[in-house]
Amino acid sequence: MKTTALSDWLQQRLRRDGSEPVYRQLQQLLRQAVISGELPAHTRLPSSRLLAQELGIARNTVIDVYEQLAVEGCVVSRQGSGTVVADLSAERLPTPTRARSARGRGAGAEPGVAAGAEVADAHGAAQLSPRGEALLAAASVSTRQWGAFMPGVPDVTEFPARTWMRLENRRWRHPEPELLSYAPGGGLPRLREALAAHLRTARSVVCEPEQLILTTGSHQSIDLTLRLLASPGEHVWLEDPCYWGLRSSLASLEARIVPVPVDAEGLAWQDGGPHPVPRAILVTPSHQYPLGMVMSLARRQALLAYARTHGSWIIEDDYDSEFRYGTRPLPALQGLDDAGRVIYVGSLSKVLFPGLRLGYLVVPPALAERFALGSAALYREGQAWQQATLADFIEQGHLGSHIRRMRGLYHERRQALLEAIRQHFGDTLAVRGDDAGLHLVLALPDHVDDVALARDALAAGVAVRPLSRYHADPARAPRGLLLGYACVRPEAIPPAFAVLARQVAARLGG
Amino acid sequence: MKTTALSDWLQQRLRRDGSEPVYRQLQQLLRQAVISGELPAHTRLPSSRLLAQELGIARNTVIDVYEQLAVEGCVVSRQGSGTVVADLSAERLPTPTRARSARGRGAGAEPGVAAGAEVADAHGAAQLSPRGEALLAAASVSTRQWGAFMPGVPDVTEFPARTWMRLENRRWRHPEPELLSYAPGGGLPRLREALAAHLRTARSVVCEPEQLILTTGSHQSIDLTLRLLASPGEHVWLEDPCYWGLRSSLASLEARIVPVPVDAEGLAWQDGGPHPVPRAILVTPSHQYPLGMVMSLARRQALLAYARTHGSWIIEDDYDSEFRYGTRPLPALQGLDDAGRVIYVGSLSKVLFPGLRLGYLVVPPALAERFALGSAALYREGQAWQQATLADFIEQGHLGSHIRRMRGLYHERRQALLEAIRQHFGDTLAVRGDDAGLHLVLALPDHVDDVALARDALAAGVAVRPLSRYHADPARAPRGLLLGYACVRPEAIPPAFAVLARQVAARLGG
């Protein structure tokens, strides 16, 4: 489609009867044109000024839509060369079901099944909804969940499986019917009490057990929070860079994502900036994800004041707060909040193991009852017998001792990785983030294509993640690699890094 | 608020700048006025004709909004006496966190925590979003999950816990890291294969393992399906009556619910009816929930033809299909679908135990890859080690033999309950539904308040559910009680029914 043709095409499709806001229509039309391939990769979109003029709409509307599409990954904005359509084929990683499902029912088809109908579906009637397309456009799911240097993966082989098995067996020998049924809204009271006690001590979180809402992890925690508190079209601030999974979740909830940069002190917003007041602000104050710095106390106070003044919700993801090597952590933002504006998000995925699917929210007292009811209505939770096992595990002190033990192991692995980096690159490549967490960021010069480097590395057997992909605008983002050291035994770190170093050196062009 | 005052109040708040459709604004304003108490219970709303005139909008818009609010439970429509505000205080069952959370931080408060701010929040700044309010307005969560005559609850004490424990222990003794990490998109391939084989044999479902998408249950299955396939504001048909949980889930997804009546053959829609073509149609063809009849083959064919012609999705909840006593079930609707329009929803909650949280979708091949990716992006699933245990359980034949065994037990309990009903009431009260499932419906005369009766029964120690609450419009619904017999031992049925019979007799006024 040519640029002038695009204006005509949009002109014909925009409904001006007030049934739907123009910005939303424009966003959906452009998104679908990108996804369907009508606007092929690398097509240059008209300037916001030109398109606004041709459609007879406000230029700010077009700017806003281009920005949203950039955040979703549909287009890429480059200074000087305008806005171009992203290459979605490279964006999406393969999933195991690909080959077969695209080809109709295949060899197992029943007589009378029309394969032709399936093919037609793939292009026409099997269209997803715009929110579904937005979700998938931003989705990025790794095919690998283990090994050097996969970030965000704890060492699950160190989990005290025998202890867990013993506690579970005690339950299985005399199963209580209540534990095998649906869980009560908010989760099993005993586990909520045990976690509240743990959070008060370990994280200075101020809470009663009723404020704890058990979930299946941070994804569900954020889903529940935004479905209960935010409306479609409302603005939500995300740190830039941030965990990529947030962008797809938020897109499917039809939140309008505003990426806000971070500096050495954390989230660096401009008061009275160009955007309306956000309904929610997602932050990782303990250990910025993925860069690793801690939000300063001054910034925390300023953020709380902002939220109090404007009535925004702060969603505090207390990511990686358990694993600090040397320094003591600042207490959670939630503990400083005297106005009930902070929703605290925690998870046992990194502390115990991800497959457990156990996370939690700490919500202000005024919301506790409604969150418990909302969670039950939306998800009909269960796994109460597993929650009971976990309560036993915490009460008997196993959680505390496991965290202490893993802190020692991870610290040792971090040192081994830092040493390997130094041996190969001396001081030429900087390491970002403070002494904490399960990964570090190896900074790279701007000319290095970190996405291509990650692909090379994976082909050579080492999984890493490119830093630019965590940014709202990958094209203009700083380059680097996230290296997870938590799920690699120390003796495996030097040889694995040697493999990676060869790929890095080749791309550095030195 | 007086009726004329209501028109003025709405007039002042409706934005006519096209930023949001009027029907949606009207619906939100009225809903909030009901929830906040500004429109107290039993207030009579102006007629649709009058309100439309006073606001200068189309009468159909008002009719549509009143219907939606009735479906959500915010208002009640009575023939002859118009539309009145529902009594929400009686609607919402208590949750354990109620007393404490309403009163600020209580005794555990830190110095400096302003209790006053919390109280202000409860009325002002802690407002939920409209979709959050819609979810909670329709929510109804039972405080009881077990015992005579709780419907929808299987006998979890008969679950072969020792067998399960043995299979799990084998996994825990040599934990594979992959099973403790996040699950692959769509779930563990081995379990998808085992379930596909089971469904092909037991339910005539036509599928390849790649079409199976594992979820945490029917709630998540329907959430995923509608987020991927339907847009906010699109119409979704629900059977009337239906499972109450669907209405709250759909409300939070901003679907526009259209209740469609059922007759002896199942869903009874009128082609070319008053509503636009639905994006999705939710049905329970094997065993209508809660009435218990089977959708006839003719109706199945007509429904498939409708979906094919109009491009609607059929969501088939194959509820209770495993438990039939005497008759053989009709094969699943999915197996008759040659156009890829059916999304099949299944769950192991009733077959094994609800707390397991394991359900699945079977989607058309053209959607399989996108559903797997969407599920991973939305929920970041795990529990792979449990999925592996379940795959072992199925492959070793335990699922099949457990179903056969429970079928015998449940049949016996059904007979015991039917006998108890006959002894107390002879033929005066009819029993609805065919010989299948985990509950039956005891029909009551129209003058009996089944909600009050259920409350009496609970106070006397017997849990039942009132049939009228499963209908979109409880005031005009037939009356009856759902009695679950599955989680009651046969010898406990006569004494428990005797308790219930006294309450029934008192309300019958005989």
mmCIF file with all atom_site columns, C-alpha atoms in Angstrom, chain A residues 18-19 21 92 95 97-98 100-101 104-105 108 110 118 121 125-126 128-132 135-136 139 141 145-146 156-157 161-162 164-165 168-169 172-173 177 180-182 192 206 208 210 219 223 226-232 243 249 252-254 313 337 339-341 350 353-357 365 367-370 373-374 376-378 380-383 385-386, chain B residues 18-19 21 92 95 97-98 100-101 104-105 108 110 118 121 125-126 128-132 135-136 139 141 145-146 156-157 161-162 164-165 168-169 172-173 175 177 180-182 192 206 208 210 219 223 226-232 243 249 252-254 313 339-341 350 353-357 365 367-370 373-374 376-378 380-383 385-386:
data_model
loop_
_atom_site.group_PDB
_atom_site.id
_atom_site.type_symbol
_atom_site.label_atom_id
_atom_site.label_alt_id
_atom_site.label_comp_id
_atom_site.label_asym_id
_atom_site.label_entity_id
_atom_site.label_seq_id
_atom_site.pdbx_PDB_ins_code
_atom_site.Cartn_x
_atom_site.Cartn_y
_atom_site.Cartn_z
_atom_site.occupancy
_atom_site.B_iso_or_equiv
_atom_site.pdbx_formal_charge
_atom_site.auth_seq_id
_atom_site.auth_comp_id
_atom_site.auth_asym_id
_atom_site.auth_atom_id
_atom_site.pdbx_PDB_model_num
ATOM 1   C CA . GLY A 1 18  ? -19.191 8.870   17.545 1.00 0.00 ? 18  GLY A CA 1
ATOM 2   C CA . SER A 1 19  ? -19.771 5.171   18.159 1.00 0.00 ? 19  SER A CA 1
ATOM 3   C CA . PRO A 1 21  ? -13.267 7.199   19.585 1.00 0.00 ? 21  PRO A CA 1
ATOM 4   C CA . ARG A 1 92  ? 7.745   -13.842 17.096 1.00 0.00 ? 92  ARG A CA 1
ATOM 5   C CA . THR A 1 95  ? 6.093   -22.385 19.384 1.00 0.00 ? 95  THR A CA 1
ATOM 6   C CA . THR A 1 97  ? 2.567   -26.287 17.493 1.00 0.00 ? 97  THR A CA 1
ATOM 7   C CA . ARG A 1 98  ? 3.397   -24.163 14.506 1.00 0.00 ? 98  ARG A CA 1
ATOM 8   C CA . ARG A 1 100 ? 0.887   -28.667 12.068 1.00 0.00 ? 100 ARG A CA 1
ATOM 9   C CA . SER A 1 101 ? -1.786  -26.225 13.064 1.00 0.00 ? 101 SER A CA 1
ATOM 10  C CA . GLY A 1 104 ? -5.581  -27.961 8.663  1.00 0.00 ? 104 GLY A CA 1
ATOM 11  C CA . ARG A 1 105 ? -6.290  -31.207 10.438 1.00 0.00 ? 105 ARG A CA 1
ATOM 12  C CA . GLY A 1 108 ? -5.674  -37.474 11.515 1.00 0.00 ? 108 GLY A CA 1
ATOM 13  C CA . GLU A 1 110 ? -11.961 -37.577 9.837  1.00 0.00 ? 110 GLU A CA 1
ATOM 14  C CA . GLU A 1 118 ? -9.710  -24.600 7.564  1.00 0.00 ? 118 GLU A CA 1
ATOM 15  C CA . ASP A 1 121 ? -10.436 -19.783 8.308  1.00 0.00 ? 121 ASP A CA 1
ATOM 16  C CA . ALA A 1 125 ? -13.145 -16.204 9.769  1.00 0.00 ? 125 ALA A CA 1
ATOM 17  C CA . ALA A 1 126 ? -10.496 -17.229 12.298 1.00 0.00 ? 126 ALA A CA 1
ATOM 18  C CA . LEU A 1 128 ? -8.687  -12.703 16.436 1.00 0.00 ? 128 LEU A CA 1
ATOM 19  C CA . SER A 1 129 ? -10.196 -9.732  18.227 1.00 0.00 ? 129 SER A CA 1
ATOM 20  C CA . PRO A 1 130 ? -8.108  -6.542  18.255 1.00 0.00 ? 130 PRO A CA 1
ATOM 21  C CA . ARG A 1 131 ? -7.203  -7.127  21.900 1.00 0.00 ? 131 ARG A CA 1
ATOM 22  C CA . GLY A 1 132 ? -6.168  -10.679 21.002 1.00 0.00 ? 132 GLY A CA 1
ATOM 23  C CA . LEU A 1 135 ? -1.611  -9.506  22.950 1.00 0.00 ? 135 LEU A CA 1
ATOM 24  C CA . LEU A 1 136 ? 0.086   -11.714 20.380 1.00 0.00 ? 136 LEU A CA 1
ATOM 25  C CA . ALA A 1 139 ? 4.124   -11.646 23.017 1.00 0.00 ? 139 ALA A CA 1
ATOM 26  C CA . VAL A 1 141 ? 7.774   -16.617 24.732 1.00 0.00 ? 141 VAL A CA 1
ATOM 27  C CA . GLN A 1 145 ? 13.594  -22.255 30.248 1.00 0.00 ? 145 GLN A CA 1
ATOM 28  C CA . TRP A 1 146 ? 16.835  -23.603 31.616 1.00 0.00 ? 146 TRP A CA 1
ATOM 29  C CA . VAL A 1 156 ? 15.283  -25.365 40.785 1.00 0.00 ? 156 VAL A CA 1
ATOM 30  C CA . THR A 1 157 ? 17.539  -28.382 41.307 1.00 0.00 ? 157 THR A CA 1
ATOM 31  C CA . ALA A 1 161 ? 12.226  -31.525 47.051 1.00 0.00 ? 161 ALA A CA 1
ATOM 32  C CA . ARG A 1 162 ? 12.448  -34.258 49.725 1.00 0.00 ? 162 ARG A CA 1
ATOM 33  C CA . TRP A 1 164 ? 8.407   -30.752 50.216 1.00 0.00 ? 164 TRP A CA 1
ATOM 34  C CA . MET A 1 165 ? 7.474   -34.343 49.349 1.00 0.00 ? 165 MET A CA 1
ATOM 35  C CA . GLU A 1 168 ? 2.818   -33.151 50.849 1.00 0.00 ? 168 GLU A CA 1
ATOM 36  C CA . ASN A 1 169 ? 2.637   -36.837 51.687 1.00 0.00 ? 169 ASN A CA 1
ATOM 37  C CA . TRP A 1 172 ? -2.159  -36.927 50.890 1.00 0.00 ? 172 TRP A CA 1
ATOM 38  C CA . ARG A 1 173 ? -2.370  -39.650 53.518 1.00 0.00 ? 173 ARG A CA 1
ATOM 39  C CA . PRO A 1 177 ? -12.020 -32.501 51.462 1.00 0.00 ? 177 PRO A CA 1
ATOM 40  C CA . LEU A 1 180 ? -9.239  -30.603 47.414 1.00 0.00 ? 180 LEU A CA 1
ATOM 41  C CA . SER A 1 181 ? -12.124 -28.243 46.610 1.00 0.00 ? 181 SER A CA 1
ATOM 42  C CA . TYR A 1 182 ? -12.038 -24.668 45.409 1.00 0.00 ? 182 TYR A CA 1
ATOM 43  C CA . ARG A 1 192 ? -2.018  -15.764 54.073 1.00 0.00 ? 192 ARG A CA 1
ATOM 44  C CA . VAL A 1 206 ? 2.733   -3.315  56.758 1.00 0.00 ? 206 VAL A CA 1
ATOM 45  C CA . GLU A 1 208 ? -2.776  -7.936  58.079 1.00 0.00 ? 208 GLU A CA 1
ATOM 46  C CA . GLU A 1 210 ? -6.674  -10.271 55.122 1.00 0.00 ? 210 GLU A CA 1
ATOM 47  C CA . HIS A 1 219 ? 0.817   -12.134 35.709 1.00 0.00 ? 219 HIS A CA 1
ATOM 48  C CA . ASP A 1 223 ? -4.354  -8.890  35.626 1.00 0.00 ? 223 ASP A CA 1
ATOM 49  C CA . LEU A 1 226 ? -5.901  -3.714  36.476 1.00 0.00 ? 226 LEU A CA 1
ATOM 50  C CA . ARG A 1 227 ? -9.221  -5.398  35.768 1.00 0.00 ? 227 ARG A CA 1
ATOM 51  C CA . LEU A 1 228 ? -10.541 -4.202  39.111 1.00 0.00 ? 228 LEU A CA 1
ATOM 52  C CA . LEU A 1 229 ? -8.994  -0.740  39.138 1.00 0.00 ? 229 LEU A CA 1
ATOM 53  C CA . ALA A 1 230 ? -8.399  0.443   35.560 1.00 0.00 ? 230 ALA A CA 1
ATOM 54  C CA . SER A 1 231 ? -10.691 0.993   32.592 1.00 0.00 ? 231 SER A CA 1
ATOM 55  C CA . PRO A 1 232 ? -9.816  0.325   28.945 1.00 0.00 ? 232 PRO A CA 1
ATOM 56  C CA . TYR A 1 243 ? 9.800   -6.952  31.813 1.00 0.00 ? 243 TYR A CA 1
ATOM 57  C CA . SER A 1 249 ? -0.674  -8.325  29.314 1.00 0.00 ? 249 SER A CA 1
ATOM 58  C CA . SER A 1 252 ? -4.799  -7.268  26.103 1.00 0.00 ? 252 SER A CA 1
ATOM 59  C CA . LEU A 1 253 ? -6.423  -5.249  28.906 1.00 0.00 ? 253 LEU A CA 1
ATOM 60  C CA . GLU A 1 254 ? -6.557  -2.262  26.549 1.00 0.00 ? 254 GLU A CA 1
ATOM 61  C CA . TRP A 1 313 ? -2.290  3.433   42.061 1.00 0.00 ? 313 TRP A CA 1
ATOM 62  C CA . ASP A 1 337 ? 2.727   4.374   52.083 1.00 0.00 ? 337 ASP A CA 1
ATOM 63  C CA . ALA A 1 339 ? -2.413  6.799   52.062 1.00 0.00 ? 339 ALA A CA 1
ATOM 64  C CA . GLY A 1 340 ? -3.294  3.317   50.845 1.00 0.00 ? 340 GLY A CA 1
ATOM 65  C CA . ARG A 1 341 ? -2.095  3.863   47.262 1.00 0.00 ? 341 ARG A CA 1
ATOM 66  C CA . LYS A 1 350 ? 12.250  -17.109 41.946 1.00 0.00 ? 350 LYS A CA 1
ATOM 67  C CA . PHE A 1 353 ? 10.472  -22.594 41.704 1.00 0.00 ? 353 PHE A CA 1
ATOM 68  C CA . PRO A 1 354 ? 8.511   -20.988 38.835 1.00 0.00 ? 354 PRO A CA 1
ATOM 69  C CA . GLY A 1 355 ? 6.309   -24.006 38.150 1.00 0.00 ? 355 GLY A CA 1
ATOM 70  C CA . LEU A 1 356 ? 4.783   -23.680 41.628 1.00 0.00 ? 356 LEU A CA 1
ATOM 71  C CA . ARG A 1 357 ? 2.700   -20.739 40.324 1.00 0.00 ? 357 ARG A CA 1
ATOM 72  C CA . PRO A 1 365 ? -7.349  -2.536  53.635 1.00 0.00 ? 365 PRO A CA 1
ATOM 73  C CA . LEU A 1 367 ? -9.680  -2.961  48.800 1.00 0.00 ? 367 LEU A CA 1
ATOM 74  C CA . ALA A 1 368 ? -9.044  -6.280  50.545 1.00 0.00 ? 368 ALA A CA 1
ATOM 75  C CA . GLU A 1 369 ? -12.561 -7.648  50.564 1.00 0.00 ? 369 GLU A CA 1
ATOM 76  C CA . ARG A 1 370 ? -13.245 -6.700  46.966 1.00 0.00 ? 370 ARG A CA 1
ATOM 77  C CA . LEU A 1 373 ? -14.210 -11.604 45.945 1.00 0.00 ? 373 LEU A CA 1
ATOM 78  C CA . GLY A 1 374 ? -12.960 -10.498 42.525 1.00 0.00 ? 374 GLY A CA 1
ATOM 79  C CA . ALA A 1 376 ? -12.743 -15.879 43.339 1.00 0.00 ? 376 ALA A CA 1
ATOM 80  C CA . ALA A 1 377 ? -15.183 -14.655 40.688 1.00 0.00 ? 377 ALA A CA 1
ATOM 81  C CA . LEU A 1 378 ? -12.564 -14.349 37.952 1.00 0.00 ? 378 LEU A CA 1
ATOM 82  C CA . ARG A 1 380 ? -12.156 -19.883 40.847 1.00 0.00 ? 380 ARG A CA 1
ATOM 83  C CA . GLU A 1 381 ? -8.890  -20.740 42.504 1.00 0.00 ? 381 GLU A CA 1
ATOM 84  C CA . GLY A 1 382 ? -7.908  -24.083 43.951 1.00 0.00 ? 382 GLY A CA 1
ATOM 85  C CA . GLN A 1 383 ? -4.584  -25.740 44.820 1.00 0.00 ? 383 GLN A CA 1
ATOM 86  C CA . TRP A 1 385 ? -3.657  -28.516 49.431 1.00 0.00 ? 385 TRP A CA 1
ATOM 87  C CA . GLN A 1 386 ? -0.513  -27.090 47.870 1.00 0.00 ? 386 GLN A CA 1
ATOM 88  C CA . GLY B 1 18  ? -18.338 11.165  20.880 1.00 0.00 ? 18  GLY B CA 1
ATOM 89  C CA . SER B 1 19  ? -15.482 10.121  23.147 1.00 0.00 ? 19  SER B CA 1
ATOM 90  C CA . PRO B 1 21  ? -20.753 5.553   23.131 1.00 0.00 ? 21  PRO B CA 1
ATOM 91  C CA . ARG B 1 92  ? -23.777 -10.596 47.940 1.00 0.00 ? 92  ARG B CA 1
ATOM 92  C CA . THR B 1 95  ? -16.500 -13.310 52.517 1.00 0.00 ? 95  THR B CA 1
ATOM 93  C CA . THR B 1 97  ? -12.374 -10.647 55.208 1.00 0.00 ? 97  THR B CA 1
ATOM 94  C CA . ARG B 1 98  ? -15.379 -8.405  55.558 1.00 0.00 ? 98  ARG B CA 1
ATOM 95  C CA . ARG B 1 100 ? -11.697 -6.199  59.327 1.00 0.00 ? 100 ARG B CA 1
ATOM 96  C CA . SER B 1 101 ? -10.939 -4.728  55.949 1.00 0.00 ? 101 SER B CA 1
ATOM 97  C CA . GLY B 1 104 ? -8.663  0.496   58.303 1.00 0.00 ? 104 GLY B CA 1
ATOM 98  C CA . ARG B 1 105 ? -5.532  -1.183  59.536 1.00 0.00 ? 105 ARG B CA 1
ATOM 99  C CA . GLY B 1 108 ? -1.719  -3.843  63.870 1.00 0.00 ? 108 GLY B CA 1
ATOM 100 C CA . GLU B 1 110 ? 2.041   1.289   62.506 1.00 0.00 ? 110 GLU B CA 1
ATOM 101 C CA . GLU B 1 118 ? -8.395  4.664   54.866 1.00 0.00 ? 118 GLU B CA 1
ATOM 102 C CA . ASP B 1 121 ? -10.533 5.712   50.535 1.00 0.00 ? 121 ASP B CA 1
ATOM 103 C CA . ALA B 1 125 ? -10.342 7.147   46.014 1.00 0.00 ? 125 ALA B CA 1
ATOM 104 C CA . ALA B 1 126 ? -10.612 3.368   46.356 1.00 0.00 ? 126 ALA B CA 1
ATOM 105 C CA . LEU B 1 128 ? -13.116 0.237   41.349 1.00 0.00 ? 128 LEU B CA 1
ATOM 106 C CA . SER B 1 129 ? -13.215 0.537   37.580 1.00 0.00 ? 129 SER B CA 1
ATOM 107 C CA . PRO B 1 130 ? -16.629 0.013   35.933 1.00 0.00 ? 130 PRO B CA 1
ATOM 108 C CA . ARG B 1 131 ? -15.532 -3.437  34.731 1.00 0.00 ? 131 ARG B CA 1
ATOM 109 C CA . GLY B 1 132 ? -14.432 -4.235  38.286 1.00 0.00 ? 132 GLY B CA 1
ATOM 110 C CA . LEU B 1 135 ? -17.604 -8.237  38.031 1.00 0.00 ? 135 LEU B CA 1
ATOM 111 C CA . LEU B 1 136 ? -18.400 -7.865  41.718 1.00 0.00 ? 136 LEU B CA 1
ATOM 112 C CA . ALA B 1 139 ? -20.287 -12.293 41.748 1.00 0.00 ? 139 ALA B CA 1
ATOM 113 C CA . VAL B 1 141 ? -19.216 -17.013 45.930 1.00 0.00 ? 141 VAL B CA 1
ATOM 114 C CA . GLN B 1 145 ? -17.821 -26.115 49.329 1.00 0.00 ? 145 GLN B CA 1
ATOM 115 C CA . TRP B 1 146 ? -18.744 -29.473 50.799 1.00 0.00 ? 146 TRP B CA 1
ATOM 116 C CA . VAL B 1 156 ? -13.140 -35.828 46.578 1.00 0.00 ? 156 VAL B CA 1
ATOM 117 C CA . THR B 1 157 ? -12.670 -38.316 49.408 1.00 0.00 ? 157 THR B CA 1
ATOM 118 C CA . ALA B 1 161 ? -4.878  -40.179 46.688 1.00 0.00 ? 161 ALA B CA 1
ATOM 119 C CA . ARG B 1 162 ? -2.388  -42.983 47.373 1.00 0.00 ? 162 ARG B CA 1
ATOM 120 C CA . TRP B 1 164 ? -1.508  -40.046 42.960 1.00 0.00 ? 164 TRP B CA 1
ATOM 121 C CA . MET B 1 165 ? 1.006   -39.689 45.800 1.00 0.00 ? 165 MET B CA 1
ATOM 122 C CA . GLU B 1 168 ? 4.100   -37.694 42.367 1.00 0.00 ? 168 GLU B CA 1
ATOM 123 C CA . ASN B 1 169 ? 6.782   -39.104 44.639 1.00 0.00 ? 169 ASN B CA 1
ATOM 124 C CA . TRP B 1 172 ? 9.905   -35.588 43.333 1.00 0.00 ? 172 TRP B CA 1
ATOM 125 C CA . ARG B 1 173 ? 12.687  -38.098 43.912 1.00 0.00 ? 173 ARG B CA 1
ATOM 126 C CA . PRO B 1 175 ? 12.975  -33.673 39.811 1.00 0.00 ? 175 PRO B CA 1
ATOM 127 C CA . PRO B 1 177 ? 14.322  -28.924 36.044 1.00 0.00 ? 177 PRO B CA 1
ATOM 128 C CA . LEU B 1 180 ? 9.695   -27.109 37.822 1.00 0.00 ? 180 LEU B CA 1
ATOM 129 C CA . SER B 1 181 ? 9.974   -24.169 35.418 1.00 0.00 ? 181 SER B CA 1
ATOM 130 C CA . TYR B 1 182 ? 7.278   -22.454 33.388 1.00 0.00 ? 182 TYR B CA 1
ATOM 131 C CA . ARG B 1 192 ? -1.915  -32.972 25.697 1.00 0.00 ? 192 ARG B CA 1
ATOM 132 C CA . VAL B 1 206 ? -11.846 -34.883 16.623 1.00 0.00 ? 206 VAL B CA 1
ATOM 133 C CA . GLU B 1 208 ? -4.688  -33.622 17.357 1.00 0.00 ? 208 GLU B CA 1
ATOM 134 C CA . GLU B 1 210 ? -1.632  -29.592 19.267 1.00 0.00 ? 210 GLU B CA 1
ATOM 135 C CA . HIS B 1 219 ? -12.947 -19.977 33.978 1.00 0.00 ? 219 HIS B CA 1
ATOM 136 C CA . ASP B 1 223 ? -11.343 -15.964 29.653 1.00 0.00 ? 223 ASP B CA 1
ATOM 137 C CA . LEU B 1 226 ? -13.102 -14.414 24.719 1.00 0.00 ? 226 LEU B CA 1
ATOM 138 C CA . ARG B 1 227 ? -10.020 -12.247 25.152 1.00 0.00 ? 227 ARG B CA 1
ATOM 139 C CA . LEU B 1 228 ? -8.589  -13.687 21.950 1.00 0.00 ? 228 LEU B CA 1
ATOM 140 C CA . LEU B 1 229 ? -11.772 -13.813 19.898 1.00 0.00 ? 229 LEU B CA 1
ATOM 141 C CA . ALA B 1 230 ? -14.237 -11.186 21.159 1.00 0.00 ? 230 ALA B CA 1
ATOM 142 C CA . SER B 1 231 ? -14.070 -7.420  21.513 1.00 0.00 ? 231 SER B CA 1
ATOM 143 C CA . PRO B 1 232 ? -15.626 -5.370  24.330 1.00 0.00 ? 232 PRO B CA 1
ATOM 144 C CA . TYR B 1 243 ? -23.849 -21.278 35.539 1.00 0.00 ? 243 TYR B CA 1
ATOM 145 C CA . SER B 1 249 ? -16.621 -13.338 34.038 1.00 0.00 ? 249 SER B CA 1
ATOM 146 C CA . SER B 1 252 ? -15.570 -8.132  33.443 1.00 0.00 ? 252 SER B CA 1
ATOM 147 C CA . LEU B 1 253 ? -14.625 -8.769  29.791 1.00 0.00 ? 253 LEU B CA 1
ATOM 148 C CA . GLU B 1 254 ? -17.238 -6.193  28.772 1.00 0.00 ? 254 GLU B CA 1
ATOM 149 C CA . TRP B 1 313 ? -17.921 -19.106 17.634 1.00 0.00 ? 313 TRP B CA 1
ATOM 150 C CA . ALA B 1 339 ? -16.187 -25.768 9.641  1.00 0.00 ? 339 ALA B CA 1
ATOM 151 C CA . GLY B 1 340 ? -13.896 -25.151 12.596 1.00 0.00 ? 340 GLY B CA 1
ATOM 152 C CA . ARG B 1 341 ? -16.383 -23.048 14.560 1.00 0.00 ? 341 ARG B CA 1
ATOM 153 C CA . LYS B 1 350 ? -15.599 -32.863 38.588 1.00 0.00 ? 350 LYS B CA 1
ATOM 154 C CA . PHE B 1 353 ? -11.086 -32.916 42.185 1.00 0.00 ? 353 PHE B CA 1
ATOM 155 C CA . PRO B 1 354 ? -11.784 -29.177 41.811 1.00 0.00 ? 354 PRO B CA 1
ATOM 156 C CA . GLY B 1 355 ? -8.654  -28.035 43.642 1.00 0.00 ? 355 GLY B CA 1
ATOM 157 C CA . LEU B 1 356 ? -6.485  -29.650 40.937 1.00 0.00 ? 356 LEU B CA 1
ATOM 158 C CA . ARG B 1 357 ? -7.285  -26.679 38.659 1.00 0.00 ? 357 ARG B CA 1
ATOM 159 C CA . PRO B 1 365 ? -6.437  -26.169 13.986 1.00 0.00 ? 365 PRO B CA 1
ATOM 160 C CA . LEU B 1 367 ? -6.354  -21.213 16.056 1.00 0.00 ? 367 LEU B CA 1
ATOM 161 C CA . ALA B 1 368 ? -4.120  -23.715 17.849 1.00 0.00 ? 368 ALA B CA 1
ATOM 162 C CA . GLU B 1 369 ? -0.818  -21.897 17.587 1.00 0.00 ? 369 GLU B CA 1
ATOM 163 C CA . ARG B 1 370 ? -2.265  -18.540 18.544 1.00 0.00 ? 370 ARG B CA 1
ATOM 164 C CA . LEU B 1 373 ? 1.024   -18.367 22.445 1.00 0.00 ? 373 LEU B CA 1
ATOM 165 C CA . GLY B 1 374 ? -1.792  -16.288 23.931 1.00 0.00 ? 374 GLY B CA 1
ATOM 166 C CA . ALA B 1 376 ? 1.638   -18.341 27.631 1.00 0.00 ? 376 ALA B CA 1
ATOM 167 C CA . ALA B 1 377 ? 1.616   -14.552 27.227 1.00 0.00 ? 377 ALA B CA 1
ATOM 168 C CA . LEU B 1 378 ? -1.420  -14.017 29.462 1.00 0.00 ? 378 LEU B CA 1
ATOM 169 C CA . ARG B 1 380 ? 2.754   -17.775 32.209 1.00 0.00 ? 380 ARG B CA 1
ATOM 170 C CA . GLU B 1 381 ? 1.605   -21.243 33.164 1.00 0.00 ? 381 GLU B CA 1
ATOM 171 C CA . GLY B 1 382 ? 3.500   -23.739 35.265 1.00 0.00 ? 382 GLY B CA 1
ATOM 172 C CA . GLN B 1 383 ? 2.518   -26.821 37.277 1.00 0.00 ? 383 GLN B CA 1
ATOM 173 C CA . TRP B 1 385 ? 5.277   -31.548 37.232 1.00 0.00 ? 385 TRP B CA 1
ATOM 174 C CA . GLN B 1 386 ? 1.634   -31.937 38.152 1.00 0.00 ? 386 GLN B CA 1
#
